[in-house]
mmCIF file of C-alpha atoms in Angstrom:
data_model
loop_
_atom_site.group_PDB
_atom_site.id
_atom_site.type_symbol
_atom_site.label_atom_id
_atom_site.label_comp_id
_atom_site.label_asym_id
_atom_site.label_seq_id
_atom_site.Cartn_x
_atom_site.Cartn_y
_atom_site.Cartn_z
ATOM 1 C CA MET A 1 14.974 -1.001 36.505
ATOM 2 C CA SER A 2 15.696 2.468 38.129
ATOM 3 C CA THR A 3 14.694 4.974 35.337
ATOM 4 C CA LYS A 4 10.834 4.160 34.578
ATOM 5 C CA PHE A 5 9.208 5.083 31.552
ATOM 6 C CA ASP A 6 5.656 4.140 31.357
ATOM 7 C CA PHE A 7 5.825 1.871 28.482
ATOM 8 C CA ILE A 8 8.528 0.134 30.483
ATOM 9 C CA GLU A 9 6.041 -0.488 33.037
ATOM 10 C CA ASP A 10 3.529 -1.453 30.519
ATOM 11 C CA LEU A 11 6.277 -4.427 29.680
ATOM 12 C CA GLU A 12 7.244 -5.430 32.850
ATOM 13 C CA LYS A 13 3.335 -6.139 34.006
ATOM 14 C CA ASN A 14 3.353 -8.319 30.389
ATOM 15 C CA TYR A 15 6.226 -10.055 31.517
ATOM 16 C CA ASP A 16 5.251 -10.625 34.649
ATOM 17 C CA ARG A 17 2.654 -12.950 33.148
ATOM 18 C CA HIS A 18 4.546 -14.650 30.652
ATOM 19 C CA PRO A 19 8.558 -14.844 31.859
ATOM 20 C CA ILE A 20 11.146 -16.258 29.424
ATOM 21 C CA VAL A 21 13.301 -18.654 30.818
ATOM 22 C CA CYS A 22 17.685 -19.027 30.690
ATOM 23 C CA TYR A 23 18.066 -21.019 26.877
ATOM 24 C CA TYR A 24 20.217 -23.407 28.946
ATOM 25 C CA CYS A 25 19.474 -24.158 32.241
ATOM 26 C CA GLY A 26 15.355 -23.367 31.675
ATOM 27 C CA LYS A 27 15.460 -21.104 34.919
ATOM 28 C CA PRO A 28 12.950 -17.766 34.703
ATOM 29 C CA LEU A 29 14.883 -14.771 34.056
ATOM 30 C CA SER A 30 14.525 -11.347 36.618
ATOM 31 C CA PHE A 31 12.588 -8.929 34.257
ATOM 32 C CA LYS A 32 16.125 -6.936 34.507
ATOM 33 C CA LYS A 33 17.913 -9.670 33.194
ATOM 34 C CA PHE A 34 15.108 -10.137 30.614
ATOM 35 C CA TYR A 35 15.639 -6.534 29.177
ATOM 36 C CA LYS A 36 18.861 -6.321 29.447
ATOM 37 C CA GLN A 37 18.974 -9.125 27.120
ATOM 38 C CA TYR A 38 15.440 -7.649 25.039
ATOM 39 C CA ASP A 39 16.871 -7.906 21.201
ATOM 40 C CA ALA A 40 18.771 -11.185 21.872
ATOM 41 C CA GLN A 41 17.706 -14.438 20.436
ATOM 42 C CA LYS A 42 18.587 -16.799 22.869
ATOM 43 C CA LYS A 43 18.638 -15.049 26.687
ATOM 44 C CA PHE A 44 20.562 -16.380 29.766
ATOM 45 C CA CYS A 45 20.152 -16.369 33.627
ATOM 46 C CA SER A 46 23.650 -15.503 34.157
ATOM 47 C CA LYS A 47 27.150 -15.632 32.201
ATOM 48 C CA LYS A 48 28.128 -19.157 33.818
ATOM 49 C CA CYS A 49 25.130 -20.543 31.693
ATOM 50 C CA LYS A 50 26.015 -18.105 28.574
ATOM 51 C CA ASN A 51 29.639 -19.436 28.346
ATOM 52 C CA SER A 52 28.376 -23.052 29.555
ATOM 53 C CA TYR A 53 26.460 -22.962 26.265
ATOM 54 C CA ILE A 54 28.981 -21.512 23.979
ATOM 55 C CA GLU A 55 31.493 -23.984 25.473
ATOM 56 C CA GLU A 56 29.153 -27.132 24.451
ATOM 57 C CA THR A 57 27.843 -26.120 21.545
ATOM 58 C CA ASN A 58 30.582 -23.509 20.079
ATOM 59 C CA ASP A 59 27.575 -21.192 18.603
ATOM 60 C CA VAL A 60 29.160 -17.718 18.696
ATOM 61 C CA LEU A 61 26.086 -15.687 19.513
ATOM 62 C CA LYS A 62 26.214 -12.125 17.664
ATOM 63 C CA THR A 63 26.987 -9.421 19.070
ATOM 64 C CA ASP A 64 27.562 -6.921 16.159
ATOM 65 C CA GLU A 65 23.760 -5.912 16.471
ATOM 66 C CA GLU A 66 24.377 -4.308 20.197
ATOM 67 C CA PHE A 67 22.475 -0.456 20.658
ATOM 68 C CA SER A 68 25.353 2.172 20.818
ATOM 69 C CA SER A 69 22.832 3.629 23.800
ATOM 70 C CA GLN A 70 20.094 2.921 26.090
ATOM 71 C CA THR A 71 18.151 5.948 24.532
ATOM 72 C CA GLU A 72 18.097 3.680 21.109
ATOM 73 C CA LYS A 73 17.308 -0.006 22.999
ATOM 74 C CA ALA A 74 14.638 1.664 24.780
ATOM 75 C CA ILE A 75 12.618 3.431 21.370
ATOM 76 C CA TYR A 76 13.141 0.047 20.338
ATOM 77 C CA ALA A 77 11.559 -1.591 23.049
ATOM 78 C CA PHE A 78 8.669 0.980 22.893
ATOM 79 C CA LEU A 79 8.449 0.049 19.116
ATOM 80 C CA THR A 80 7.936 -3.937 19.516
ATOM 81 C CA LEU A 81 5.466 -3.231 22.191
ATOM 82 C CA GLN A 82 3.212 -0.765 20.256
ATOM 83 C CA TYR A 83 3.127 -2.718 16.867
ATOM 84 C CA PRO A 84 3.481 -6.341 17.377
ATOM 85 C CA GLN A 85 1.793 -6.824 14.186
ATOM 86 C CA PHE A 86 4.912 -6.081 12.531
ATOM 87 C CA VAL A 87 8.554 -6.650 12.360
ATOM 88 C CA ILE A 88 10.635 -4.404 14.211
ATOM 89 C CA LYS A 89 14.348 -4.242 12.765
ATOM 90 C CA HIS A 90 17.563 -2.317 14.143
ATOM 91 C CA ASN A 91 21.208 -1.876 12.602
ATOM 92 C CA LEU A 92 20.036 -2.439 9.419
ATOM 93 C CA LYS A 93 23.455 -2.593 7.272
ATOM 94 C CA ASP A 94 21.947 -3.719 4.522
ATOM 95 C CA VAL A 95 19.571 -0.934 3.618
ATOM 96 C CA TYR A 96 22.364 1.603 2.073
ATOM 97 C CA PRO A 97 25.667 0.317 2.793
ATOM 98 C CA PRO A 98 28.013 1.240 3.876
ATOM 99 C CA TYR A 99 25.422 3.223 6.080
ATOM 100 C CA GLU A 100 23.842 1.794 8.921
ATOM 101 C CA ILE A 101 20.333 2.864 9.703
ATOM 102 C CA ASP A 102 19.210 2.635 13.387
ATOM 103 C CA MET A 103 15.528 1.130 13.473
ATOM 104 C CA CYS A 104 12.775 -0.337 10.910
ATOM 105 C CA VAL A 105 8.948 -0.944 10.776
ATOM 106 C CA GLU A 106 8.344 -2.983 8.616
ATOM 107 C CA PHE A 107 5.056 -1.666 6.668
ATOM 108 C CA THR A 108 3.942 -2.275 3.901
ATOM 109 C CA ASP A 109 6.903 0.128 2.771
ATOM 110 C CA PRO A 110 9.334 0.382 5.590
ATOM 111 C CA ILE A 111 9.240 3.625 8.077
ATOM 112 C CA PHE A 112 12.682 4.050 8.920
ATOM 113 C CA ILE A 113 13.346 5.640 12.461
ATOM 114 C CA GLU A 114 17.081 7.517 13.343
ATOM 115 C CA TYR A 115 18.113 8.592 16.626
ATOM 116 C CA ASN A 116 20.505 11.694 16.702
ATOM 117 C CA GLY A 117 21.584 12.461 19.996
ATOM 118 C CA VAL A 118 23.916 15.039 21.293
ATOM 119 C CA LEU A 119 26.918 13.740 19.131
ATOM 120 C CA HIS A 120 25.296 14.995 16.192
ATOM 121 C CA TYR A 121 25.176 19.049 17.263
ATOM 122 C CA THR A 122 27.976 20.722 16.770
ATOM 123 C CA ARG A 123 27.391 23.582 19.451
ATOM 124 C CA LYS A 124 30.156 24.260 21.679
ATOM 125 C CA LYS A 125 32.439 21.249 20.185
ATOM 126 C CA LYS A 126 36.269 21.736 18.700
ATOM 127 C CA GLY A 127 38.639 19.972 17.257
ATOM 128 C CA ALA A 128 38.957 15.955 15.947
ATOM 129 C CA LEU A 129 35.303 16.080 18.100
ATOM 130 C CA LYS A 130 33.584 18.552 16.078
ATOM 131 C CA ARG A 131 35.391 17.317 12.613
ATOM 132 C CA VAL A 132 33.338 13.987 14.119
ATOM 133 C CA VAL A 133 30.132 15.935 14.427
ATOM 134 C CA GLN A 134 30.210 17.048 11.096
ATOM 135 C CA LYS A 135 30.763 14.129 9.375
ATOM 136 C CA ARG A 136 27.935 12.443 11.172
ATOM 137 C CA GLN A 137 25.793 15.280 10.107
ATOM 138 C CA LEU A 138 26.799 14.708 6.183
ATOM 139 C CA ASN A 139 26.170 10.822 6.720
ATOM 140 C CA ASP A 140 22.769 11.936 8.007
ATOM 141 C CA LYS A 141 22.101 14.141 5.146
ATOM 142 C CA ILE A 142 23.476 11.585 2.354
ATOM 143 C CA LYS A 143 20.941 8.460 4.394
ATOM 144 C CA LYS A 144 17.867 11.169 4.572
ATOM 145 C CA ASP A 145 18.619 12.061 0.588
ATOM 146 C CA GLU A 146 18.197 8.020 -0.436
ATOM 147 C CA LEU A 147 15.644 7.277 1.599
ATOM 148 C CA CYS A 148 13.273 9.702 1.054
ATOM 149 C CA GLN A 149 14.127 11.596 -2.349
ATOM 150 C CA ASN A 150 15.855 8.727 -4.359
ATOM 151 C CA ARG A 151 13.987 5.825 -3.076
ATOM 152 C CA GLN A 152 10.519 7.673 -1.816
ATOM 153 C CA LEU A 153 10.157 6.019 1.396
ATOM 154 C CA LYS A 154 9.484 7.575 4.910
ATOM 155 C CA LEU A 155 11.968 8.675 7.495
ATOM 156 C CA VAL A 156 11.368 9.861 11.321
ATOM 157 C CA ARG A 157 14.019 10.730 12.817
ATOM 158 C CA LEU A 158 14.142 11.862 16.546
ATOM 159 C CA TRP A 159 16.677 14.561 17.545
ATOM 160 C CA SER A 160 18.042 15.884 21.075
ATOM 161 C CA GLU A 161 20.125 18.076 22.562
ATOM 162 C CA VAL A 162 20.163 17.114 25.926
ATOM 163 C CA GLY A 163 20.123 13.519 27.215
ATOM 164 C CA ILE A 164 16.327 12.364 27.204
ATOM 165 C CA TYR A 165 17.020 8.685 28.789
ATOM 166 C CA SER A 166 18.020 10.643 32.168
ATOM 167 C CA LYS A 167 14.103 12.519 32.239
ATOM 168 C CA PRO A 168 11.355 10.308 31.981
ATOM 169 C CA VAL A 169 8.940 12.264 31.691
ATOM 170 C CA LEU A 170 10.219 14.190 28.666
ATOM 171 C CA PHE A 171 10.996 11.072 27.053
ATOM 172 C CA ASN A 172 7.497 9.091 27.703
ATOM 173 C CA GLU A 173 6.325 12.496 25.838
ATOM 174 C CA VAL A 174 8.910 12.522 22.972
ATOM 175 C CA LEU A 175 7.813 8.591 22.576
ATOM 176 C CA LYS A 176 4.497 9.533 22.771
ATOM 177 C CA LYS A 177 5.485 11.891 19.645
ATOM 178 C CA LEU A 178 7.126 9.553 17.089
ATOM 179 C CA LYS A 179 4.081 6.756 17.822
ATOM 180 C CA GLU A 180 1.892 9.526 16.718
ATOM 181 C CA GLU A 181 3.787 9.940 13.554
ATOM 182 C CA ILE A 182 4.733 6.567 13.016
ATOM 183 C CA ASP A 183 0.612 6.050 13.508
ATOM 184 C CA ILE A 184 0.015 8.810 11.092
ATOM 185 C CA ILE A 185 2.388 7.089 8.227
ATOM 186 C CA ILE A 186 0.352 3.714 8.370
ATOM 187 C CA ARG A 187 -3.099 5.266 8.991
ATOM 188 C CA ASN A 188 -2.810 7.292 5.874
ATOM 189 C CA ASN A 189 -0.692 5.124 3.687
ATOM 190 C CA ILE A 190 0.879 8.216 2.246
ATOM 191 C CA ILE A 191 2.019 8.151 -1.166
ATOM 192 C CA GLY A 192 6.212 9.649 -1.696
ATOM 193 C CA GLY A 193 9.152 10.353 0.195
ATOM 194 C CA LYS A 194 8.761 11.575 3.806
ATOM 195 C CA CYS A 195 11.013 12.912 6.433
ATOM 196 C CA ILE A 196 9.517 13.752 9.965
ATOM 197 C CA GLU A 197 11.850 15.762 12.029
ATOM 198 C CA ILE A 198 10.922 15.439 16.047
ATOM 199 C CA VAL A 199 13.569 17.980 17.955
ATOM 200 C CA VAL A 200 14.111 18.428 21.549
ATOM 201 C CA ASP A 201 16.133 21.367 22.239
ATOM 202 C CA LYS A 202 18.185 22.814 24.732
ATOM 203 C CA ASN A 203 15.352 24.167 26.771
ATOM 204 C CA GLU A 204 13.467 20.681 26.538
ATOM 205 C CA GLU A 205 10.835 21.692 24.046
ATOM 206 C CA ILE A 206 9.850 19.383 21.283
ATOM 207 C CA HIS A 207 9.311 20.733 17.902
ATOM 208 C CA ARG A 208 8.107 18.757 14.558
ATOM 209 C CA TYR A 209 8.810 19.473 11.237
ATOM 210 C CA ALA A 210 7.855 17.609 8.043
ATOM 211 C CA GLU A 211 9.454 17.680 4.560
ATOM 212 C CA ASP A 212 7.523 16.131 1.800
ATOM 213 C CA PHE A 213 9.732 14.444 -1.676
ATOM 214 C CA ARG A 214 7.966 13.746 -4.783
ATOM 215 C CA ASN A 215 10.070 12.444 -8.288
#
């Protein structure tokens, strides 16, 4: 992979010891192909094997759970590596329909994770794009109110005004901050709703904000 993060290097070392084989032909997958299909239950070494499997079995492989960005995929992979004792889910559509929640760490009470990139900021955006961003911001507020206030659950939101995926040093630091917040919630078993905001501003500085909710 051209973009290197600390956790991906660890993941690759683990993979070299226990490689995955193609679901159709049994050939070991390269790490690049494994990571590209990271969240897929059935992984293939090539499109030919994938298509042959579909033709022979009529299996309709799921495509509606793909990540919306490489950043979200990297966060998901990071969480699965850091918390192998917990189930990590993504693209949750059944928590609060019709809204979608990016990720969830299935602790005693679920810890929800949201990544909000540049398309959640209205700065310098005009016309139709500005309205799209404003709609996303409204959805962000609705989800936070429902999860944290109404259901008294935990939500950690990562906001970034810059493309952190293209900045490995910054992204590594952000992921460490994310893990610190999740660890605190797990270790202290915090009562009540809580929203943690990890914000990367346009100057690439990281800020933390916290809001508690009590019924």
